[in-house]
PDB file of N, CA, C and O in Angstrom:
ATOM      1  N   MET A   1     -10.579  19.964   2.071  1.00  0.00           N
ATOM      2  CA  MET A   1     -10.079  18.799   1.383  1.00  0.00           C
ATOM      3  C   MET A   1     -11.253  17.904   1.005  1.00  0.00           C
ATOM      4  O   MET A   1     -12.096  17.581   1.814  1.00  0.00           O
ATOM      5  N   ALA A   2     -11.271  17.489  -0.201  1.00  0.00           N
ATOM      6  CA  ALA A   2     -12.305  16.540  -0.632  1.00  0.00           C
ATOM      7  C   ALA A   2     -11.966  15.171  -0.082  1.00  0.00           C
ATOM      8  O   ALA A   2     -10.826  14.898   0.294  1.00  0.00           O
ATOM      9  N   GLY A   3     -12.954  14.295  -0.033  1.00  0.00           N
ATOM     10  CA  GLY A   3     -12.716  12.936   0.449  1.00  0.00           C
ATOM     11  C   GLY A   3     -11.695  12.219  -0.419  1.00  0.00           C
ATOM     12  O   GLY A   3     -11.610  12.444  -1.618  1.00  0.00           O
ATOM     13  N   VAL A   4     -10.920  11.391   0.186  1.00  0.00           N
ATOM     14  CA  VAL A   4      -9.924  10.611  -0.533  1.00  0.00           C
ATOM     15  C   VAL A   4     -10.549   9.272  -0.877  1.00  0.00           C
ATOM     16  O   VAL A   4     -11.071   8.581  -0.007  1.00  0.00           O
ATOM     17  N   ALA A   5     -10.508   8.923  -2.147  1.00  0.00           N
ATOM     18  CA  ALA A   5     -11.078   7.640  -2.574  1.00  0.00           C
ATOM     19  C   ALA A   5     -10.228   6.499  -2.039  1.00  0.00           C
ATOM     20  O   ALA A   5      -9.009   6.626  -1.881  1.00  0.00           O
ATOM     21  N   ALA A   6     -10.865   5.403  -1.748  1.00  0.00           N
ATOM     22  CA  ALA A   6     -10.147   4.211  -1.300  1.00  0.00           C
ATOM     23  C   ALA A   6      -9.257   3.717  -2.436  1.00  0.00           C
ATOM     24  O   ALA A   6      -9.588   3.868  -3.608  1.00  0.00           O
ATOM     25  N   LEU A   7      -8.137   3.146  -2.070  1.00  0.00           N
ATOM     26  CA  LEU A   7      -7.240   2.591  -3.071  1.00  0.00           C
ATOM     27  C   LEU A   7      -7.926   1.439  -3.798  1.00  0.00           C
ATOM     28  O   LEU A   7      -8.447   0.524  -3.174  1.00  0.00           O
ATOM     29  N   VAL A   8      -7.904   1.495  -5.106  1.00  0.00           N
ATOM     30  CA  VAL A   8      -8.476   0.427  -5.909  1.00  0.00           C
ATOM     31  C   VAL A   8      -7.382  -0.593  -6.228  1.00  0.00           C
ATOM     32  O   VAL A   8      -7.619  -1.779  -6.268  1.00  0.00           O
ATOM     33  N   GLU A   9      -6.187  -0.086  -6.457  1.00  0.00           N
ATOM     34  CA  GLU A   9      -5.038  -0.936  -6.749  1.00  0.00           C
ATOM     35  C   GLU A   9      -3.908  -0.582  -5.787  1.00  0.00           C
ATOM     36  O   GLU A   9      -3.738   0.574  -5.415  1.00  0.00           O
ATOM     37  N   TRP A  10      -3.134  -1.594  -5.427  1.00  0.00           N
ATOM     38  CA  TRP A  10      -1.967  -1.338  -4.602  1.00  0.00           C
ATOM     39  C   TRP A  10      -0.918  -0.621  -5.437  1.00  0.00           C
ATOM     40  O   TRP A  10      -0.776  -0.905  -6.628  1.00  0.00           O
ATOM     41  N   PRO A  11      -0.176   0.296  -4.821  1.00  0.00           N
ATOM     42  CA  PRO A  11       0.890   0.978  -5.558  1.00  0.00           C
ATOM     43  C   PRO A  11       1.908  -0.038  -6.091  1.00  0.00           C
ATOM     44  O   PRO A  11       2.259  -0.981  -5.394  1.00  0.00           O
ATOM     45  N   GLY A  12       2.339   0.172  -7.320  1.00  0.00           N
ATOM     46  CA  GLY A  12       3.271  -0.761  -7.936  1.00  0.00           C
ATOM     47  C   GLY A  12       4.733  -0.422  -7.713  1.00  0.00           C
ATOM     48  O   GLY A  12       5.599  -1.288  -7.822  1.00  0.00           O
ATOM     49  N   ILE A  13       5.003   0.839  -7.401  1.00  0.00           N
ATOM     50  CA  ILE A  13       6.390   1.262  -7.165  1.00  0.00           C
ATOM     51  C   ILE A  13       6.437   2.092  -5.893  1.00  0.00           C
ATOM     52  O   ILE A  13       5.409   2.577  -5.413  1.00  0.00           O
ATOM     53  N   ALA A  14       7.642   2.243  -5.365  1.00  0.00           N
ATOM     54  CA  ALA A  14       7.812   2.944  -4.089  1.00  0.00           C
ATOM     55  C   ALA A  14       7.255   4.365  -4.128  1.00  0.00           C
ATOM     56  O   ALA A  14       6.599   4.802  -3.186  1.00  0.00           O
ATOM     57  N   GLU A  15       7.495   5.076  -5.215  1.00  0.00           N
ATOM     58  CA  GLU A  15       7.016   6.462  -5.311  1.00  0.00           C
ATOM     59  C   GLU A  15       5.499   6.532  -5.170  1.00  0.00           C
ATOM     60  O   GLU A  15       4.966   7.401  -4.487  1.00  0.00           O
ATOM     61  N   GLU A  16       4.796   5.588  -5.805  1.00  0.00           N
ATOM     62  CA  GLU A  16       3.336   5.544  -5.689  1.00  0.00           C
ATOM     63  C   GLU A  16       2.913   5.183  -4.268  1.00  0.00           C
ATOM     64  O   GLU A  16       1.911   5.690  -3.763  1.00  0.00           O
ATOM     65  N   GLY A  17       3.657   4.291  -3.628  1.00  0.00           N
ATOM     66  CA  GLY A  17       3.360   3.917  -2.252  1.00  0.00           C
ATOM     67  C   GLY A  17       3.521   5.084  -1.300  1.00  0.00           C
ATOM     68  O   GLY A  17       2.695   5.304  -0.410  1.00  0.00           O
ATOM     69  N   VAL A  18       4.588   5.852  -1.482  1.00  0.00           N
ATOM     70  CA  VAL A  18       4.828   7.031  -0.637  1.00  0.00           C
ATOM     71  C   VAL A  18       3.713   8.053  -0.851  1.00  0.00           C
ATOM     72  O   VAL A  18       3.213   8.644   0.114  1.00  0.00           O
ATOM     73  N   GLN A  19       3.295   8.235  -2.107  1.00  0.00           N
ATOM     74  CA  GLN A  19       2.208   9.167  -2.400  1.00  0.00           C
ATOM     75  C   GLN A  19       0.905   8.699  -1.753  1.00  0.00           C
ATOM     76  O   GLN A  19       0.171   9.487  -1.156  1.00  0.00           O
ATOM     77  N   ALA A  20       0.606   7.407  -1.853  1.00  0.00           N
ATOM     78  CA  ALA A  20      -0.613   6.864  -1.245  1.00  0.00           C
ATOM     79  C   ALA A  20      -0.576   7.030   0.274  1.00  0.00           C
ATOM     80  O   ALA A  20      -1.585   7.364   0.895  1.00  0.00           O
ATOM     81  N   LEU A  21       0.582   6.809   0.866  1.00  0.00           N
ATOM     82  CA  LEU A  21       0.732   6.984   2.313  1.00  0.00           C
ATOM     83  C   LEU A  21       0.501   8.440   2.706  1.00  0.00           C
ATOM     84  O   LEU A  21      -0.210   8.721   3.679  1.00  0.00           O
ATOM     85  N   ALA A  22       1.069   9.365   1.952  1.00  0.00           N
ATOM     86  CA  ALA A  22       0.896  10.797   2.244  1.00  0.00           C
ATOM     87  C   ALA A  22      -0.577  11.196   2.138  1.00  0.00           C
ATOM     88  O   ALA A  22      -1.096  11.931   2.989  1.00  0.00           O
ATOM     89  N   GLU A  23      -1.258  10.705   1.107  1.00  0.00           N
ATOM     90  CA  GLU A  23      -2.681  11.028   0.938  1.00  0.00           C
ATOM     91  C   GLU A  23      -3.521  10.410   2.051  1.00  0.00           C
ATOM     92  O   GLU A  23      -4.444  11.045   2.561  1.00  0.00           O
ATOM     93  N   GLY A  24      -3.209   9.178   2.412  1.00  0.00           N
ATOM     94  CA  GLY A  24      -3.938   8.526   3.498  1.00  0.00           C
ATOM     95  C   GLY A  24      -3.743   9.240   4.822  1.00  0.00           C
ATOM     96  O   GLY A  24      -4.689   9.408   5.598  1.00  0.00           O
ATOM     97  N   TRP A  25      -2.514   9.675   5.086  1.00  0.00           N
ATOM     98  CA  TRP A  25      -2.216  10.405   6.322  1.00  0.00           C
ATOM     99  C   TRP A  25      -2.992  11.720   6.365  1.00  0.00           C
ATOM    100  O   TRP A  25      -3.594  12.065   7.371  1.00  0.00           O
ATOM    101  N   GLU A  26      -2.989  12.433   5.240  1.00  0.00           N
ATOM    102  CA  GLU A  26      -3.714  13.703   5.173  1.00  0.00           C
ATOM    103  C   GLU A  26      -5.206  13.480   5.448  1.00  0.00           C
ATOM    104  O   GLU A  26      -5.833  14.237   6.186  1.00  0.00           O
ATOM    105  N   HIS A  27      -5.755  12.439   4.869  1.00  0.00           N
ATOM    106  CA  HIS A  27      -7.163  12.114   5.068  1.00  0.00           C
ATOM    107  C   HIS A  27      -7.438  11.767   6.527  1.00  0.00           C
ATOM    108  O   HIS A  27      -8.420  12.236   7.113  1.00  0.00           O
ATOM    109  N   PHE A  28      -6.577  10.966   7.142  1.00  0.00           N
ATOM    110  CA  PHE A  28      -6.720  10.574   8.542  1.00  0.00           C
ATOM    111  C   PHE A  28      -6.706  11.803   9.457  1.00  0.00           C
ATOM    112  O   PHE A  28      -7.589  11.976  10.300  1.00  0.00           O
ATOM    113  N   VAL A  29      -5.731  12.672   9.276  1.00  0.00           N
ATOM    114  CA  VAL A  29      -5.606  13.870  10.108  1.00  0.00           C
ATOM    115  C   VAL A  29      -6.815  14.784   9.918  1.00  0.00           C
ATOM    116  O   VAL A  29      -7.361  15.319  10.887  1.00  0.00           O
ATOM    117  N   PHE A  30      -7.255  14.934   8.686  1.00  0.00           N
ATOM    118  CA  PHE A  30      -8.417  15.771   8.395  1.00  0.00           C
ATOM    119  C   PHE A  30      -9.659  15.250   9.112  1.00  0.00           C
ATOM    120  O   PHE A  30     -10.396  16.006   9.731  1.00  0.00           O
ATOM    121  N   ARG A  31      -9.885  13.948   9.027  1.00  0.00           N
ATOM    122  CA  ARG A  31     -11.082  13.360   9.643  1.00  0.00           C
ATOM    123  C   ARG A  31     -11.036  13.465  11.170  1.00  0.00           C
ATOM    124  O   ARG A  31     -12.052  13.707  11.811  1.00  0.00           O
ATOM    125  N   ILE A  32      -9.870  13.264  11.770  1.00  0.00           N
ATOM    126  CA  ILE A  32      -9.740  13.383  13.226  1.00  0.00           C
ATOM    127  C   ILE A  32      -9.972  14.835  13.650  1.00  0.00           C
ATOM    128  O   ILE A  32     -10.712  15.104  14.597  1.00  0.00           O
ATOM    129  N   ALA A  33      -9.362  15.769  12.935  1.00  0.00           N
ATOM    130  CA  ALA A  33      -9.541  17.189  13.271  1.00  0.00           C
ATOM    131  C   ALA A  33     -10.995  17.617  13.103  1.00  0.00           C
ATOM    132  O   ALA A  33     -11.502  18.436  13.881  1.00  0.00           O
ATOM    133  N   ALA A  34     -11.681  17.058  12.119  1.00  0.00           N
ATOM    134  CA  ALA A  34     -13.079  17.423  11.859  1.00  0.00           C
ATOM    135  C   ALA A  34     -14.002  17.001  12.999  1.00  0.00           C
ATOM    136  O   ALA A  34     -15.077  17.576  13.168  1.00  0.00           O
ATOM    137  N   LEU A  35     -13.598  16.037  13.791  1.00  0.00           N
ATOM    138  CA  LEU A  35     -14.428  15.622  14.925  1.00  0.00           C
ATOM    139  C   LEU A  35     -14.546  16.714  15.972  1.00  0.00           C
ATOM    140  O   LEU A  35     -15.571  16.847  16.630  1.00  0.00           O
ATOM    141  N   GLY A  36     -13.496  17.487  16.157  1.00  0.00           N
ATOM    142  CA  GLY A  36     -13.487  18.504  17.202  1.00  0.00           C
ATOM    143  C   GLY A  36     -13.209  17.873  18.559  1.00  0.00           C
ATOM    144  O   GLY A  36     -13.375  16.661  18.744  1.00  0.00           O
ATOM    145  N   ASP A  37     -12.777  18.681  19.505  1.00  0.00           N
ATOM    146  CA  ASP A  37     -12.369  18.180  20.819  1.00  0.00           C
ATOM    147  C   ASP A  37     -13.485  17.445  21.556  1.00  0.00           C
ATOM    148  O   ASP A  37     -13.268  16.377  22.115  1.00  0.00           O
ATOM    149  N   GLU A  38     -14.678  18.027  21.556  1.00  0.00           N
ATOM    150  CA  GLU A  38     -15.779  17.429  22.327  1.00  0.00           C
ATOM    151  C   GLU A  38     -16.136  16.037  21.801  1.00  0.00           C
ATOM    152  O   GLU A  38     -16.266  15.086  22.559  1.00  0.00           O
ATOM    153  N   ARG A  39     -16.290  15.913  20.492  1.00  0.00           N
ATOM    154  CA  ARG A  39     -16.658  14.615  19.907  1.00  0.00           C
ATOM    155  C   ARG A  39     -15.506  13.625  20.006  1.00  0.00           C
ATOM    156  O   ARG A  39     -15.714  12.426  20.192  1.00  0.00           O
ATOM    157  N   LEU A  40     -14.273  14.103  19.888  1.00  0.00           N
ATOM    158  CA  LEU A  40     -13.102  13.239  19.975  1.00  0.00           C
ATOM    159  C   LEU A  40     -13.023  12.551  21.335  1.00  0.00           C
ATOM    160  O   LEU A  40     -12.590  11.401  21.438  1.00  0.00           O
ATOM    161  N   LEU A  41     -13.488  13.231  22.371  1.00  0.00           N
ATOM    162  CA  LEU A  41     -13.397  12.702  23.736  1.00  0.00           C
ATOM    163  C   LEU A  41     -14.681  12.011  24.212  1.00  0.00           C
ATOM    164  O   LEU A  41     -14.714  11.474  25.309  1.00  0.00           O
ATOM    165  N   ALA A  42     -15.716  12.013  23.385  1.00  0.00           N
ATOM    166  CA  ALA A  42     -16.991  11.380  23.757  1.00  0.00           C
ATOM    167  C   ALA A  42     -16.990   9.919  23.299  1.00  0.00           C
ATOM    168  O   ALA A  42     -16.290   9.560  22.357  1.00  0.00           O
ATOM    169  N   PRO A  43     -17.784   9.077  23.954  1.00  0.00           N
ATOM    170  CA  PRO A  43     -17.905   7.693  23.481  1.00  0.00           C
ATOM    171  C   PRO A  43     -18.432   7.641  22.051  1.00  0.00           C
ATOM    172  O   PRO A  43     -19.258   8.461  21.657  1.00  0.00           O
ATOM    173  N   ILE A  44     -17.968   6.683  21.272  1.00  0.00           N
ATOM    174  CA  ILE A  44     -18.379   6.543  19.876  1.00  0.00           C
ATOM    175  C   ILE A  44     -19.878   6.311  19.793  1.00  0.00           C
ATOM    176  O   ILE A  44     -20.562   6.900  18.965  1.00  0.00           O
ATOM    177  N   GLY A  45     -20.404   5.423  20.642  1.00  0.00           N
ATOM    178  CA  GLY A  45     -21.842   5.230  20.715  1.00  0.00           C
ATOM    179  C   GLY A  45     -22.408   4.217  19.746  1.00  0.00           C
ATOM    180  O   GLY A  45     -23.444   3.646  19.990  1.00  0.00           O
ATOM    181  N   MET A  46     -21.751   3.985  18.641  1.00  0.00           N
ATOM    182  CA  MET A  46     -22.177   2.935  17.724  1.00  0.00           C
ATOM    183  C   MET A  46     -21.386   1.694  18.106  1.00  0.00           C
ATOM    184  O   MET A  46     -20.598   1.729  19.040  1.00  0.00           O
ATOM    185  N   ASP A  47     -21.558   0.627  17.399  1.00  0.00           N
ATOM    186  CA  ASP A  47     -20.808  -0.573  17.745  1.00  0.00           C
ATOM    187  C   ASP A  47     -19.913  -1.022  16.588  1.00  0.00           C
ATOM    188  O   ASP A  47     -20.162  -2.048  15.980  1.00  0.00           O
ATOM    189  N   PRO A  48     -18.875  -0.230  16.265  1.00  0.00           N
ATOM    190  CA  PRO A  48     -17.956  -0.654  15.207  1.00  0.00           C
ATOM    191  C   PRO A  48     -16.927  -1.641  15.763  1.00  0.00           C
ATOM    192  O   PRO A  48     -15.833  -1.269  16.163  1.00  0.00           O
ATOM    193  N   GLY A  49     -17.316  -2.875  15.843  1.00  0.00           N
ATOM    194  CA  GLY A  49     -16.371  -3.887  16.308  1.00  0.00           C
ATOM    195  C   GLY A  49     -16.079  -3.832  17.787  1.00  0.00           C
ATOM    196  O   GLY A  49     -14.965  -4.095  18.217  1.00  0.00           O
ATOM    197  N   GLY A  50     -17.067  -3.456  18.602  1.00  0.00           N
ATOM    198  CA  GLY A  50     -16.876  -3.450  20.043  1.00  0.00           C
ATOM    199  C   GLY A  50     -16.290  -2.166  20.606  1.00  0.00           C
ATOM    200  O   GLY A  50     -15.824  -2.138  21.738  1.00  0.00           O
ATOM    201  N   TRP A  51     -16.315  -1.090  19.853  1.00  0.00           N
ATOM    202  CA  TRP A  51     -15.733   0.180  20.301  1.00  0.00           C
ATOM    203  C   TRP A  51     -16.785   1.163  20.809  1.00  0.00           C
ATOM    204  O   TRP A  51     -16.486   2.327  21.041  1.00  0.00           O
ATOM    205  N   SER A  52     -18.025   0.747  20.997  1.00  0.00           N
ATOM    206  CA  SER A  52     -19.106   1.684  21.316  1.00  0.00           C
ATOM    207  C   SER A  52     -18.885   2.479  22.602  1.00  0.00           C
ATOM    208  O   SER A  52     -19.299   3.620  22.689  1.00  0.00           O
ATOM    209  N   ASP A  53     -18.215   1.905  23.585  1.00  0.00           N
ATOM    210  CA  ASP A  53     -17.979   2.616  24.850  1.00  0.00           C
ATOM    211  C   ASP A  53     -16.657   3.386  24.859  1.00  0.00           C
ATOM    212  O   ASP A  53     -16.362   4.075  25.831  1.00  0.00           O
ATOM    213  N   GLU A  54     -15.893   3.264  23.788  1.00  0.00           N
ATOM    214  CA  GLU A  54     -14.594   3.943  23.709  1.00  0.00           C
ATOM    215  C   GLU A  54     -14.738   5.278  22.992  1.00  0.00           C
ATOM    216  O   GLU A  54     -15.732   5.545  22.324  1.00  0.00           O
ATOM    217  N   THR A  55     -13.730   6.116  23.101  1.00  0.00           N
ATOM    218  CA  THR A  55     -13.735   7.417  22.433  1.00  0.00           C
ATOM    219  C   THR A  55     -13.081   7.305  21.056  1.00  0.00           C
ATOM    220  O   THR A  55     -12.324   6.373  20.782  1.00  0.00           O
ATOM    221  N   TYR A  56     -13.392   8.302  20.210  1.00  0.00           N
ATOM    222  CA  TYR A  56     -12.721   8.364  18.914  1.00  0.00           C
ATOM    223  C   TYR A  56     -11.220   8.566  19.103  1.00  0.00           C
ATOM    224  O   TYR A  56     -10.426   8.089  18.300  1.00  0.00           O
ATOM    225  N   LEU A  57     -10.836   9.250  20.172  1.00  0.00           N
ATOM    226  CA  LEU A  57      -9.414   9.436  20.452  1.00  0.00           C
ATOM    227  C   LEU A  57      -8.731   8.084  20.658  1.00  0.00           C
ATOM    228  O   LEU A  57      -7.671   7.820  20.095  1.00  0.00           O
ATOM    229  N   LYS A  58      -9.354   7.214  21.443  1.00  0.00           N
ATOM    230  CA  LYS A  58      -8.767   5.900  21.683  1.00  0.00           C
ATOM    231  C   LYS A  58      -8.706   5.091  20.389  1.00  0.00           C
ATOM    232  O   LYS A  58      -7.720   4.404  20.120  1.00  0.00           O
ATOM    233  N   LEU A  59      -9.751   5.186  19.576  1.00  0.00           N
ATOM    234  CA  LEU A  59      -9.762   4.479  18.296  1.00  0.00           C
ATOM    235  C   LEU A  59      -8.668   5.019  17.372  1.00  0.00           C
ATOM    236  O   LEU A  59      -7.964   4.250  16.711  1.00  0.00           O
ATOM    237  N   ALA A  60      -8.497   6.346  17.345  1.00  0.00           N
ATOM    238  CA  ALA A  60      -7.451   6.956  16.509  1.00  0.00           C
ATOM    239  C   ALA A  60      -6.067   6.524  16.981  1.00  0.00           C
ATOM    240  O   ALA A  60      -5.194   6.200  16.164  1.00  0.00           O
ATOM    241  N   LEU A  61      -5.854   6.499  18.298  1.00  0.00           N
ATOM    242  CA  LEU A  61      -4.562   6.062  18.818  1.00  0.00           C
ATOM    243  C   LEU A  61      -4.310   4.593  18.504  1.00  0.00           C
ATOM    244  O   LEU A  61      -3.182   4.194  18.188  1.00  0.00           O
ATOM    245  N   HIS A  62      -5.358   3.787  18.555  1.00  0.00           N
ATOM    246  CA  HIS A  62      -5.230   2.379  18.189  1.00  0.00           C
ATOM    247  C   HIS A  62      -4.835   2.254  16.710  1.00  0.00           C
ATOM    248  O   HIS A  62      -3.962   1.456  16.356  1.00  0.00           O
ATOM    249  N   ALA A  63      -5.470   3.048  15.856  1.00  0.00           N
ATOM    250  CA  ALA A  63      -5.138   3.019  14.425  1.00  0.00           C
ATOM    251  C   ALA A  63      -3.684   3.406  14.200  1.00  0.00           C
ATOM    252  O   ALA A  63      -2.979   2.765  13.408  1.00  0.00           O
ATOM    253  N   LEU A  64      -3.214   4.428  14.909  1.00  0.00           N
ATOM    254  CA  LEU A  64      -1.809   4.839  14.781  1.00  0.00           C
ATOM    255  C   LEU A  64      -0.864   3.743  15.251  1.00  0.00           C
ATOM    256  O   LEU A  64       0.180   3.497  14.637  1.00  0.00           O
ATOM    257  N   LYS A  65      -1.236   3.048  16.325  1.00  0.00           N
ATOM    258  CA  LYS A  65      -0.414   1.942  16.820  1.00  0.00           C
ATOM    259  C   LYS A  65      -0.326   0.842  15.767  1.00  0.00           C
ATOM    260  O   LYS A  65       0.748   0.284  15.522  1.00  0.00           O
ATOM    261  N   GLU A  66      -1.444   0.538  15.135  1.00  0.00           N
ATOM    262  CA  GLU A  66      -1.457  -0.491  14.098  1.00  0.00           C
ATOM    263  C   GLU A  66      -0.613  -0.085  12.894  1.00  0.00           C
ATOM    264  O   GLU A  66       0.112  -0.906  12.326  1.00  0.00           O
ATOM    265  N   VAL A  67      -0.702   1.187  12.495  1.00  0.00           N
ATOM    266  CA  VAL A  67       0.088   1.672  11.356  1.00  0.00           C
ATOM    267  C   VAL A  67       1.580   1.567  11.661  1.00  0.00           C
ATOM    268  O   VAL A  67       2.358   1.103  10.824  1.00  0.00           O
ATOM    269  N   THR A  68       1.983   1.974  12.857  1.00  0.00           N
ATOM    270  CA  THR A  68       3.415   1.899  13.183  1.00  0.00           C
ATOM    271  C   THR A  68       3.869   0.452  13.312  1.00  0.00           C
ATOM    272  O   THR A  68       4.951   0.098  12.849  1.00  0.00           O
ATOM    273  N   HIS A  69       3.029  -0.390  13.893  1.00  0.00           N
ATOM    274  CA  HIS A  69       3.365  -1.804  14.063  1.00  0.00           C
ATOM    275  C   HIS A  69       3.553  -2.484  12.701  1.00  0.00           C
ATOM    276  O   HIS A  69       4.570  -3.117  12.434  1.00  0.00           O
ATOM    277  N   HIS A  70       2.562  -2.355  11.855  1.00  0.00           N
ATOM    278  CA  HIS A  70       2.623  -3.019  10.551  1.00  0.00           C
ATOM    279  C   HIS A  70       3.567  -2.295   9.590  1.00  0.00           C
ATOM    280  O   HIS A  70       4.186  -2.929   8.737  1.00  0.00           O
ATOM    281  N   GLY A  71       3.692  -0.987   9.735  1.00  0.00           N
ATOM    282  CA  GLY A  71       4.662  -0.251   8.923  1.00  0.00           C
ATOM    283  C   GLY A  71       6.081  -0.686   9.218  1.00  0.00           C
ATOM    284  O   GLY A  71       6.915  -0.807   8.317  1.00  0.00           O
ATOM    285  N   GLY A  72       6.363  -0.965  10.485  1.00  0.00           N
ATOM    286  CA  GLY A  72       7.681  -1.486  10.853  1.00  0.00           C
ATOM    287  C   GLY A  72       7.945  -2.835  10.211  1.00  0.00           C
ATOM    288  O   GLY A  72       9.051  -3.117   9.742  1.00  0.00           O
ATOM    289  N   LYS A  73       6.916  -3.665  10.168  1.00  0.00           N
ATOM    290  CA  LYS A  73       7.054  -4.967   9.510  1.00  0.00           C
ATOM    291  C   LYS A  73       7.364  -4.795   8.027  1.00  0.00           C
ATOM    292  O   LYS A  73       8.208  -5.506   7.473  1.00  0.00           O
ATOM    293  N   LEU A  74       6.688  -3.851   7.391  1.00  0.00           N
ATOM    294  CA  LEU A  74       6.957  -3.603   5.973  1.00  0.00           C
ATOM    295  C   LEU A  74       8.397  -3.170   5.757  1.00  0.00           C
ATOM    296  O   LEU A  74       9.047  -3.599   4.803  1.00  0.00           O
ATOM    297  N   GLY A  75       8.882  -2.313   6.651  1.00  0.00           N
ATOM    298  CA  GLY A  75      10.270  -1.881   6.540  1.00  0.00           C
ATOM    299  C   GLY A  75      11.240  -3.036   6.678  1.00  0.00           C
ATOM    300  O   GLY A  75      12.234  -3.136   5.945  1.00  0.00           O
ATOM    301  N   LEU A  76      10.961  -3.932   7.611  1.00  0.00           N
ATOM    302  CA  LEU A  76      11.839  -5.093   7.796  1.00  0.00           C
ATOM    303  C   LEU A  76      11.796  -6.026   6.594  1.00  0.00           C
ATOM    304  O   LEU A  76      12.812  -6.596   6.199  1.00  0.00           O
ATOM    305  N   LEU A  77      10.615  -6.192   6.004  1.00  0.00           N
ATOM    306  CA  LEU A  77      10.497  -7.043   4.831  1.00  0.00           C
ATOM    307  C   LEU A  77      11.147  -6.410   3.608  1.00  0.00           C
ATOM    308  O   LEU A  77      11.703  -7.099   2.759  1.00  0.00           O
ATOM    309  N   ARG A  78      11.079  -5.116   3.513  1.00  0.00           N
ATOM    310  CA  ARG A  78      11.631  -4.406   2.352  1.00  0.00           C
ATOM    311  C   ARG A  78      13.154  -4.379   2.389  1.00  0.00           C
ATOM    312  O   ARG A  78      13.801  -4.443   1.350  1.00  0.00           O
ATOM    313  N   ASP A  79      13.734  -4.312   3.564  1.00  0.00           N
ATOM    314  CA  ASP A  79      15.182  -4.179   3.704  1.00  0.00           C
ATOM    315  C   ASP A  79      15.967  -5.279   2.981  1.00  0.00           C
ATOM    316  O   ASP A  79      16.906  -4.966   2.249  1.00  0.00           O
ATOM    317  N   PRO A  80      15.643  -6.569   3.138  1.00  0.00           N
ATOM    318  CA  PRO A  80      16.419  -7.602   2.425  1.00  0.00           C
ATOM    319  C   PRO A  80      16.333  -7.450   0.903  1.00  0.00           C
ATOM    320  O   PRO A  80      17.303  -7.714   0.202  1.00  0.00           O
ATOM    321  N   TYR A  81      15.186  -7.015   0.394  1.00  0.00           N
ATOM    322  CA  TYR A  81      15.058  -6.820  -1.045  1.00  0.00           C
ATOM    323  C   TYR A  81      15.960  -5.698  -1.528  1.00  0.00           C
ATOM    324  O   TYR A  81      16.560  -5.785  -2.598  1.00  0.00           O
ATOM    325  N   LEU A  82      16.057  -4.629  -0.750  1.00  0.00           N
ATOM    326  CA  LEU A  82      16.931  -3.516  -1.132  1.00  0.00           C
ATOM    327  C   LEU A  82      18.379  -3.967  -1.177  1.00  0.00           C
ATOM    328  O   LEU A  82      19.143  -3.584  -2.049  1.00  0.00           O
ATOM    329  N   ARG A  83      18.780  -4.795  -0.217  1.00  0.00           N
ATOM    330  CA  ARG A  83      20.160  -5.271  -0.154  1.00  0.00           C
ATOM    331  C   ARG A  83      20.492  -6.228  -1.285  1.00  0.00           C
ATOM    332  O   ARG A  83      21.631  -6.377  -1.668  1.00  0.00           O
ATOM    333  N   GLU A  84      19.464  -6.892  -1.819  1.00  0.00           N
ATOM    334  CA  GLU A  84      19.660  -7.837  -2.924  1.00  0.00           C
ATOM    335  C   GLU A  84      19.486  -7.160  -4.294  1.00  0.00           C
ATOM    336  O   GLU A  84      19.630  -7.808  -5.316  1.00  0.00           O
ATOM    337  N   GLY A  85      19.090  -5.886  -4.263  1.00  0.00           N
ATOM    338  CA  GLY A  85      18.899  -5.161  -5.509  1.00  0.00           C
ATOM    339  C   GLY A  85      17.595  -5.489  -6.222  1.00  0.00           C
ATOM    340  O   GLY A  85      17.482  -5.300  -7.423  1.00  0.00           O
ATOM    341  N   VAL A  86      16.616  -5.978  -5.475  1.00  0.00           N
ATOM    342  CA  VAL A  86      15.320  -6.324  -6.069  1.00  0.00           C
ATOM    343  C   VAL A  86      14.438  -5.100  -6.101  1.00  0.00           C
ATOM    344  O   VAL A  86      14.372  -4.344  -5.213  1.00  0.00           O
TER     345      VAL A  86
END
């Protein structure tokens, strides 16, 4: 898989948003798998925001927690608009 370019514009319609989410997920899974078991469980070693002593696994799990947390918020915000026909 080639690298996925960062989003330049936010998706304007739901179909584009779902596509962007699918591409982002594929990119995330690819990058985590590319680390391999040994590197995934080793300390990061750099200092990306205070994570130098943590593992890539912990960082990946944190990212997943954030996606589910904020994704749930998006769902709650979207629901009233759907009910109003917006």
